[in-house]
XYZ file of C-alpha atoms in Angstrom:
608
model
C -0.232 0.040 -0.359
C 0.962 3.595 -0.538
C 1.005 6.476 2.094
C -1.036 9.720 0.338
C -0.021 11.517 3.713
C 3.075 12.079 3.169
C 6.315 13.071 0.009
C 10.230 12.236 0.124
C 11.448 14.415 -2.161
C 15.246 14.882 -3.279
C 16.383 17.795 -5.016
C 18.845 17.368 -7.449
C 21.164 19.713 -9.776
C 24.014 20.589 -11.254
C 25.288 23.331 -9.348
C 24.549 26.900 -8.917
C 21.153 25.981 -10.987
C 19.087 26.783 -7.636
C 18.197 23.960 -5.686
C 18.897 25.570 -1.738
C 17.009 28.949 -3.299
C 14.204 27.210 -4.262
C 13.978 25.593 -0.909
C 14.330 29.422 0.095
C 11.101 30.548 -1.898
C 9.303 26.804 -0.689
C 10.395 27.725 2.468
C 8.774 31.329 2.548
C 5.822 31.264 0.786
C 5.072 27.992 3.023
C 3.335 30.169 5.695
C 4.596 28.021 8.729
C 7.490 30.363 9.455
C 7.986 33.936 11.400
C 10.561 36.489 9.170
C 13.043 35.721 11.929
C 13.157 32.370 11.652
C 14.253 32.890 7.454
C 17.341 35.502 7.559
C 19.026 35.933 4.945
C 19.688 33.882 1.924
C 20.398 29.727 0.943
C 18.970 29.369 4.518
C 20.199 25.728 4.510
C 23.499 26.328 3.661
C 23.960 26.766 8.099
C 28.135 25.599 8.054
C 31.009 28.463 7.504
C 32.365 26.783 4.652
C 29.004 26.757 2.340
C 28.653 30.496 3.525
C 31.946 31.616 2.565
C 31.887 29.151 -0.552
C 28.805 29.903 -1.705
C 28.019 25.624 -2.652
C 26.409 22.555 -0.864
C 28.524 19.727 0.967
C 26.056 18.300 2.730
C 22.782 16.704 2.092
C 19.917 18.536 4.721
C 16.116 17.556 5.306
C 13.513 19.882 5.987
C 9.361 19.175 5.963
C 6.727 21.138 4.898
C 3.376 20.916 4.978
C 0.651 21.662 1.547
C -2.836 20.544 1.648
C -2.779 18.182 4.531
C 0.710 16.453 3.119
C 3.709 15.762 4.358
C 6.434 16.679 2.120
C 10.187 15.317 3.119
C 12.407 17.876 0.903
C 16.258 16.800 0.844
C 17.973 19.419 -0.233
C 21.746 17.649 -2.162
C 24.852 19.493 -3.319
C 25.690 19.694 -6.861
C 29.163 19.953 -7.194
C 30.534 15.886 -8.462
C 33.336 16.146 -5.948
C 30.577 15.836 -3.505
C 27.894 12.921 -5.819
C 28.275 10.498 -2.540
C 26.053 12.485 -0.677
C 23.309 12.771 -3.363
C 23.874 8.874 -4.158
C 23.388 7.790 0.217
C 20.447 10.081 0.450
C 17.949 8.878 -2.337
C 17.680 5.773 -0.875
C 15.378 7.979 1.328
C 13.183 9.456 -2.090
C 10.262 8.008 -3.854
C 10.734 11.289 -5.817
C 13.032 13.646 -7.213
C 12.723 17.846 -8.909
C 15.625 17.692 -11.090
C 16.185 21.477 -11.800
C 17.779 22.532 -14.862
C 19.056 26.482 -15.401
C 16.705 28.240 -18.282
C 19.936 29.200 -19.934
C 22.620 26.315 -19.150
C 20.628 23.142 -19.832
C 21.601 19.323 -18.963
C 24.933 19.718 -17.302
C 27.896 17.046 -15.983
C 26.360 16.690 -12.781
C 23.088 17.170 -14.670
C 23.386 13.314 -16.144
C 25.708 12.041 -12.831
C 22.743 12.944 -10.485
C 19.253 12.052 -12.472
C 21.899 8.578 -13.271
C 21.384 8.070 -9.796
C 17.524 8.815 -9.529
C 16.490 6.725 -11.688
C 18.754 4.013 -10.607
C 16.181 4.084 -7.704
C 13.363 4.101 -9.114
C 12.598 7.743 -8.573
C 9.903 9.819 -10.001
C 11.343 12.829 -12.199
C 9.750 16.411 -11.895
C 12.118 18.245 -14.115
C 11.819 22.222 -13.398
C 13.718 24.523 -15.560
C 14.534 27.828 -13.486
C 15.426 30.489 -13.665
C 13.649 31.544 -16.468
C 13.937 35.257 -15.545
C 16.808 35.346 -17.272
C 16.967 37.974 -19.949
C 18.883 35.001 -22.409
C 16.791 31.203 -20.616
C 15.522 29.676 -23.604
C 13.487 27.384 -21.997
C 11.835 25.263 -24.317
C 14.851 24.174 -25.785
C 16.477 23.415 -22.267
C 12.577 21.071 -21.846
C 13.926 19.419 -24.933
C 17.307 18.906 -24.729
C 16.387 17.142 -21.025
C 13.877 15.534 -23.110
C 16.871 14.152 -24.522
C 18.701 13.360 -21.633
C 16.460 11.191 -20.694
C 15.629 9.164 -24.069
C 19.546 8.591 -23.410
C 19.900 7.567 -19.759
C 17.257 4.159 -21.218
C 14.026 6.208 -18.894
C 11.658 5.296 -21.054
C 8.915 3.909 -18.749
C 8.599 8.377 -17.255
C 9.071 9.493 -20.721
C 5.238 8.572 -21.367
C 4.338 11.168 -18.334
C 6.834 13.860 -17.745
C 5.902 16.062 -15.871
C 7.923 19.388 -15.980
C 7.359 23.341 -15.097
C 8.804 26.473 -15.194
C 10.068 28.394 -12.218
C 12.242 31.456 -11.009
C 13.189 30.958 -7.363
C 14.169 34.758 -7.570
C 10.850 35.867 -8.315
C 9.190 33.390 -6.551
C 6.844 31.445 -8.724
C 6.251 28.608 -10.624
C 4.263 28.128 -14.036
C 3.098 25.747 -16.514
C 3.385 28.550 -18.938
C 6.545 30.041 -18.990
C 5.228 33.467 -21.164
C 2.859 33.418 -18.715
C 4.271 35.152 -15.059
C 3.252 33.428 -11.779
C 2.406 34.621 -8.333
C 3.148 32.040 -6.106
C 5.022 28.148 -5.981
C 1.357 26.832 -5.720
C 1.576 25.153 -8.911
C 5.334 23.575 -8.284
C 3.421 22.279 -4.801
C 0.205 20.887 -6.628
C 2.796 18.996 -9.210
C 4.747 17.001 -6.393
C 1.355 15.770 -4.888
C 0.300 14.682 -7.855
C 3.329 13.721 -9.913
C 4.836 11.834 -7.578
C 3.740 8.681 -5.380
C 4.037 8.261 -1.426
C 6.112 6.115 -0.321
C 4.914 2.548 -1.082
C 4.927 0.990 2.827
C 3.777 -2.956 4.573
C 2.675 -1.628 7.922
C 2.689 -5.023 9.558
C 5.878 -6.337 8.287
C 8.327 -6.473 11.197
C 10.056 -3.022 11.102
C 13.168 -2.853 8.527
C 15.082 0.929 8.223
C 17.715 1.906 6.663
C 20.668 4.153 7.811
C 22.024 6.747 5.522
C 22.592 9.769 7.212
C 24.593 10.149 11.213
C 24.355 13.352 13.016
C 25.843 14.190 15.774
C 24.379 16.022 19.413
C 27.277 16.893 22.032
C 24.106 16.028 24.602
C 23.082 12.365 22.988
C 25.609 11.615 20.947
C 25.351 9.319 17.605
C 21.752 10.434 15.629
C 20.648 7.560 12.948
C 18.394 9.263 9.767
C 17.042 7.091 7.916
C 13.597 5.759 5.928
C 11.313 3.524 7.841
C 10.789 0.796 4.635
C 8.034 -1.723 7.440
C 7.071 -1.526 10.009
C 7.018 0.871 13.164
C 9.738 1.828 15.129
C 8.934 3.755 18.772
C 10.441 5.374 22.012
C 12.326 2.661 24.471
C 11.670 -0.706 21.398
C 14.807 -2.956 21.385
C 16.259 -3.149 17.917
C 18.528 -5.218 15.996
C 21.547 -3.496 13.510
C 22.386 -5.577 11.163
C 25.812 -3.807 10.120
C 29.038 -4.706 7.674
C 30.162 -8.659 7.504
C 27.070 -9.497 8.814
C 27.484 -8.317 12.127
C 24.631 -7.982 14.632
C 24.161 -5.852 17.438
C 20.914 -5.201 19.782
C 20.196 -1.460 20.608
C 17.048 0.097 22.192
C 16.470 3.363 20.603
C 16.274 5.785 23.086
C 14.223 8.307 21.397
C 12.591 8.939 18.272
C 12.500 11.693 15.825
C 10.407 13.147 13.047
C 11.553 15.752 10.860
C 9.574 18.593 10.869
C 10.012 22.434 9.119
C 13.770 23.488 9.990
C 14.107 21.140 12.674
C 13.093 17.967 14.411
C 10.094 17.019 16.933
C 10.743 14.102 19.192
C 7.849 11.284 18.282
C 6.378 8.273 20.522
C 6.721 6.218 17.492
C 7.464 6.245 13.424
C 6.321 4.752 10.990
C 6.629 2.635 7.238
C 7.703 5.648 4.602
C 8.951 8.396 7.536
C 11.980 9.525 7.043
C 12.885 9.388 11.022
C 15.952 10.329 13.394
C 16.752 8.042 16.239
C 19.010 8.427 19.270
C 20.500 5.638 21.242
C 22.592 3.325 18.775
C 26.429 4.301 19.771
C 27.596 2.253 17.093
C 25.113 2.920 14.114
C 27.259 3.505 11.102
C 25.631 4.539 7.405
C 24.095 1.929 5.787
C 23.253 -0.356 8.619
C 19.861 -1.652 8.659
C 17.237 -1.402 12.261
C 15.436 -4.060 11.773
C 13.410 -6.152 14.058
C 14.465 -8.024 16.953
C 13.286 -11.301 16.119
C 13.333 -11.080 12.568
C 16.820 -9.602 11.711
C 16.286 -9.038 8.330
C 18.771 -6.197 6.743
C 18.174 -4.319 3.280
C 20.906 -3.704 0.551
C 23.570 -2.026 1.657
C 24.212 1.682 0.572
C 26.940 1.613 -2.777
C 28.580 4.476 -3.303
C 30.840 4.748 -6.524
C 34.968 4.597 -5.295
C 37.123 7.239 -5.614
C 38.937 8.841 -8.002
C 41.894 11.417 -5.925
C 44.323 10.637 -3.726
C 46.224 12.445 -1.588
C 48.913 11.263 1.294
C 48.474 13.274 4.907
C 51.098 13.362 7.274
C 51.690 15.184 10.258
C 53.366 18.741 10.187
C 57.665 18.393 10.065
C 58.471 21.895 9.727
C 60.869 24.371 11.743
C 57.440 25.886 12.489
C 55.426 23.256 13.630
C 53.542 23.035 16.830
C 53.086 26.757 17.233
C 49.605 27.013 16.017
C 47.407 24.081 15.993
C 45.976 22.279 19.382
C 46.664 18.920 17.813
C 50.279 17.679 15.595
C 50.268 13.759 17.010
C 49.737 11.344 14.596
C 46.863 9.680 16.589
C 44.975 12.971 17.029
C 44.756 12.825 12.744
C 44.051 8.715 12.275
C 41.002 9.869 14.655
C 39.853 12.245 13.087
C 39.687 11.003 9.608
C 38.290 7.994 11.458
C 35.932 9.888 12.428
C 35.249 11.276 9.273
C 34.997 8.018 7.488
C 31.201 7.414 9.684
C 29.588 9.995 8.166
C 31.479 10.480 4.570
C 30.967 7.334 3.202
C 32.898 8.719 -0.995
C 36.336 8.785 1.348
C 38.395 6.188 2.025
C 41.320 6.112 4.549
C 44.733 3.436 4.739
C 48.113 3.627 6.784
C 51.069 4.060 4.195
C 53.659 1.143 5.830
C 56.829 2.114 6.694
C 55.829 5.705 7.457
C 53.158 7.084 9.917
C 51.072 8.966 7.047
C 48.080 7.913 5.992
C 46.831 7.683 2.034
C 43.243 9.919 2.411
C 41.086 8.783 -1.378
C 38.044 11.080 -2.024
C 36.128 11.963 -5.280
C 37.407 15.142 -6.171
C 40.258 17.957 -4.724
C 37.107 19.787 -3.244
C 35.787 17.604 -1.954
C 38.691 16.609 0.806
C 40.033 20.352 0.157
C 36.816 20.610 2.118
C 37.711 18.296 4.643
C 41.226 20.006 4.786
C 39.600 23.029 5.846
C 37.095 21.458 8.239
C 39.894 20.221 10.204
C 42.523 22.818 10.242
C 40.057 25.405 11.589
C 38.883 22.279 14.161
C 43.600 23.565 15.108
C 44.997 20.613 13.127
C 48.172 21.307 11.776
C 49.551 18.582 8.963
C 50.999 18.049 5.627
C 49.653 17.138 2.586
C 51.589 15.453 -0.448
C 50.072 16.234 -4.218
C 46.762 14.812 -5.103
C 47.072 11.631 -7.110
C 44.350 9.742 -9.228
C 43.962 6.512 -8.382
C 44.883 3.841 -11.260
C 42.934 0.514 -11.717
C 44.897 -2.546 -12.884
C 41.963 -4.327 -15.651
C 43.754 -8.225 -16.697
C 47.055 -6.550 -16.568
C 45.708 -3.759 -18.291
C 46.270 -0.028 -16.445
C 43.438 2.144 -16.303
C 42.955 5.724 -15.349
C 39.209 7.447 -14.554
C 38.682 10.081 -17.107
C 36.119 13.157 -16.639
C 33.844 15.375 -18.793
C 35.275 18.416 -19.096
C 32.374 20.740 -19.762
C 33.953 25.198 -20.196
C 31.858 27.831 -20.971
C 33.991 31.061 -22.895
C 33.484 33.847 -25.328
C 34.015 33.532 -28.605
C 37.239 35.087 -28.877
C 38.701 33.156 -25.420
C 38.303 29.514 -27.577
C 41.614 29.124 -28.782
C 43.247 29.374 -25.160
C 41.160 27.030 -23.435
C 41.512 24.451 -26.946
C 45.498 24.626 -26.463
C 45.626 24.496 -22.931
C 43.250 21.018 -22.882
C 44.656 19.647 -25.784
C 48.014 19.893 -23.702
C 46.755 17.939 -21.216
C 45.470 15.062 -23.089
C 42.056 15.695 -24.000
C 39.718 15.352 -26.610
C 37.054 17.325 -27.808
C 33.355 15.497 -27.796
C 30.924 18.424 -28.800
C 30.615 22.303 -29.686
C 27.870 24.365 -29.302
C 26.865 27.970 -28.707
C 24.295 29.893 -27.199
C 24.501 33.794 -27.326
C 27.815 35.149 -26.400
C 28.626 31.856 -24.789
C 30.619 28.097 -26.607
C 30.340 25.479 -24.806
C 32.696 23.104 -25.751
C 32.517 19.922 -23.633
C 36.233 16.946 -23.516
C 37.019 13.667 -22.541
C 39.858 14.093 -20.516
C 42.393 12.024 -17.994
C 41.876 13.014 -14.155
C 45.563 14.160 -14.238
C 45.505 16.285 -16.630
C 42.280 18.016 -14.577
C 44.614 18.628 -11.622
C 45.512 22.466 -11.243
C 43.996 23.053 -14.912
C 41.331 25.310 -13.769
C 43.397 28.279 -12.505
C 45.303 28.345 -16.240
C 41.461 28.035 -17.793
C 40.282 31.380 -15.720
C 43.966 32.979 -15.882
C 43.884 31.801 -19.987
C 40.561 33.438 -19.886
C 40.962 36.577 -18.226
C 38.315 34.272 -15.382
C 35.575 34.360 -18.037
C 35.915 30.663 -18.821
C 33.349 28.632 -16.267
C 34.377 24.928 -15.971
C 32.528 21.956 -14.968
C 33.232 18.024 -14.841
C 32.077 14.608 -13.623
C 33.623 11.351 -13.230
C 32.967 9.911 -16.685
C 35.029 5.890 -16.973
C 38.334 4.559 -16.814
C 40.022 4.284 -20.031
C 43.864 2.634 -20.666
C 46.881 5.032 -19.117
C 47.479 8.000 -21.713
C 50.686 9.290 -22.580
C 52.562 11.763 -19.970
C 50.509 15.662 -19.011
C 52.542 18.153 -19.100
C 53.483 19.155 -14.733
C 53.930 22.572 -13.613
C 56.095 24.745 -16.046
C 57.822 27.143 -13.539
C 60.289 26.504 -10.861
C 59.667 27.788 -7.993
C 62.468 30.323 -5.102
C 63.383 28.334 -2.076
C 64.508 29.846 0.898
C 68.126 28.694 1.573
C 68.108 30.420 4.815
C 65.221 30.753 8.141
C 64.218 34.047 8.744
C 61.375 37.339 8.940
C 61.400 38.007 5.092
C 62.309 42.074 4.471
C 61.540 44.203 1.534
C 65.068 44.991 0.353
C 65.332 41.124 -0.361
C 62.040 40.513 -1.864
C 63.206 44.049 -3.983
C 65.461 41.867 -5.442
C 63.788 38.594 -5.664
C 60.126 40.064 -6.923
C 62.124 41.371 -10.317
C 62.273 37.785 -11.908
C 59.633 35.500 -9.726
C 56.394 36.390 -8.265
C 56.265 36.117 -4.583
C 53.923 34.338 -2.326
C 55.167 35.419 0.795
C 55.726 39.770 2.333
C 58.092 41.691 4.280
C 57.418 40.246 8.030
C 56.127 36.600 6.742
C 58.167 33.491 8.829
C 59.928 31.709 5.792
C 62.310 28.751 7.108
C 64.579 26.915 4.503
C 63.379 24.505 2.919
C 60.342 26.940 1.914
C 59.051 27.728 -1.279
C 58.639 32.082 -1.110
C 57.313 32.320 -5.676
C 57.272 30.984 -8.634
C 60.530 31.426 -10.119
C 60.215 33.447 -14.204
C 62.399 30.314 -15.442
C 61.752 26.437 -15.465
C 64.154 25.053 -12.283
C 63.908 25.546 -8.943
C 66.585 28.768 -7.179
C 67.417 28.781 -4.017
C 67.391 31.993 -2.575
C 67.499 34.475 0.587
C 64.486 36.268 0.919
C 65.741 37.820 4.953
C 68.722 39.372 3.138
C 69.221 42.804 4.499
C 71.126 45.724 3.363
C 74.648 46.852 4.534
C 74.242 49.526 6.501
C 77.669 52.040 6.848
C 78.476 55.409 8.024
C 79.088 56.649 4.487
C 75.777 57.796 2.377
C 76.310 57.479 -1.558
C 74.736 59.566 -3.589
C 72.166 57.550 -5.639
C 71.980 54.594 -4.105
C 69.076 54.776 -1.649
C 65.754 54.170 -3.923
C 62.523 53.634 -2.156
C 61.460 50.023 -2.507
C 57.319 49.181 -3.848
C 56.896 45.849 -3.745
C 53.804 43.963 -5.576
C 51.703 42.449 -3.650
C 52.354 38.486 -2.577
C 50.027 36.077 -4.640
C 47.830 34.016 -1.824
C 46.805 31.008 -2.611
C 43.683 29.061 -0.903
C 44.042 25.428 -0.424
C 42.634 24.334 -3.306
C 44.899 25.849 -5.653
C 47.564 25.360 -3.422
C 46.895 21.343 -3.753
C 46.764 22.332 -7.041
C 49.506 23.440 -7.523
C 53.013 21.865 -5.994
C 54.783 19.108 -7.391
C 56.241 15.163 -6.310
C 58.907 17.276 -4.528
C 56.637 19.394 -2.478
C 53.780 19.848 0.217
C 51.283 21.693 1.638
C 51.461 22.604 4.877
C 48.481 23.911 6.518
C 48.197 24.959 9.796
C 44.833 26.811 11.660
C 46.335 30.518 9.863
C 48.019 29.194 7.940
C 49.059 27.692 4.668
C 52.574 27.442 2.880
C 54.028 25.785 0.494
C 57.406 23.466 1.046
C 60.004 20.792 -0.556
C 59.684 17.516 0.653
C 63.250 17.591 2.214
C 64.331 21.071 3.347
C 68.238 21.344 3.103
C 68.998 22.120 -0.593
C 72.328 19.708 0.066
C 69.751 16.811 0.744
C 67.605 18.265 -1.734
C 70.993 17.842 -4.813
C 72.316 14.064 -2.648
C 68.509 12.500 -3.299
C 68.491 13.653 -7.499
C 72.453 12.466 -7.853
C 70.276 9.235 -6.463
C 67.665 8.916 -8.383
C 69.638 9.969 -11.828
C 71.885 6.116 -10.809
C 68.593 4.878 -9.740
C 66.569 5.004 -13.592
C 70.523 5.155 -15.278
């Protein structure tokens, strides 16, 4: 049977197509909140990192009521690196709002999330968003979305193809983009009409799949998931079906249901509800909360494998321990183990013979967000260069390839083609819309590392870059590395203006006057190939004789400040990113120049 009093709906789309803004609009028009409860934009992007970066990182649940029906909405991330969040929460839904930008149309992540939704047999409702933009082409985009569904083999849903046009900014939805609406009422009505209620078996034994973990300082771990059958009540003893056929018995201390922006404690939750259970200390994502007497597990959540890996180690620079609170290997391992509990797309394994850990994820941004979170918590660490994960398929080495979409003005297209081509990218498709050209490439994931920054520089910041995982194929040839060498400090101290003035003529500096430097620290980018040892602490020799013309005013260019992602993509094999709560520095793995020369000679001898 199906429940008619509830709808479980996920909102999925490519990044920046307006998911969180649409949720804001629905919240404001629901009439269930005071004005003081809904302050600012992107209300669900509550963490500092989400607000600073302007992206959704974690999936979130809210609940609205419309015509006596409770609508559980799940806002999901749109960036490809956080696809693991999307994959696991789709198991809670029965339908999906597929948002598509009325100008850009279906993009790489649209294909990814739609593929996952169709695999979970969700009923899609297409929302062509941002129809208020002057260059909007809603009907063309609708046709492109229809063709995408046809390409994905969704013939069973194409006969009844529910769609609607909307603008979250102006706050209305309409069946005809030429007719301006006055509210989101048509979209809410379409959710109730075209998305079915959850299919449930209330008389069967309890089965609930845990898809999200939350944490409270008061009650500890909170398991969030959908109840497929039966009921769960406060104080009930259950069987927790875990990986490897492990079974634990536990007692449910509290049961919560989602209500508006928060959760409401109830006595029991029934089949079809998205519930949060308190009291299950050892629960992990993918576990099944089952009836104690039956003990039957649901299929575990399947997540695509990671494609990028980095080496995490403790900070071993001369400045180690000055700023951070957690600086030991044990602190690092405990924090990463805790992250594994909720970050299902991540993997961690120790490196044999070292104190380092190899951390794998979906992309540089996926791991950069983890590193940024840890440094704000007080961790110090060193991070190695991102590497792609290579598979051995019957003796053939295969590497991940990605679909790269670049949106660029036509006069900047040549620079894009040259850069992507030099990194073994193959042109797949090219289309033009108004003042922009869309080009689609198939490129090895190795070639993407560091490419975004160079594309933005080559196109004066006009390029818009998106990518998503495509497939594994045979390893291509070498991809060119960084074209320029770096300036490496050969002494410790504080950088001074006199020393930097002599260096800035041949390089771009990463440090300014007064910054602390140490031997082996990267202080700038050389204008030529090859690394150069320099002394940024060099001071002017003072005498008691004033020579005419020897004094001149020093004008220093501002140093280039590298963000965490840019720093990770910038470094080469023999370099590390030193991350502390207040600083991001670049350094050589081997700090002393004599040791680096000796290691280079040994490497050359071994290769010969």
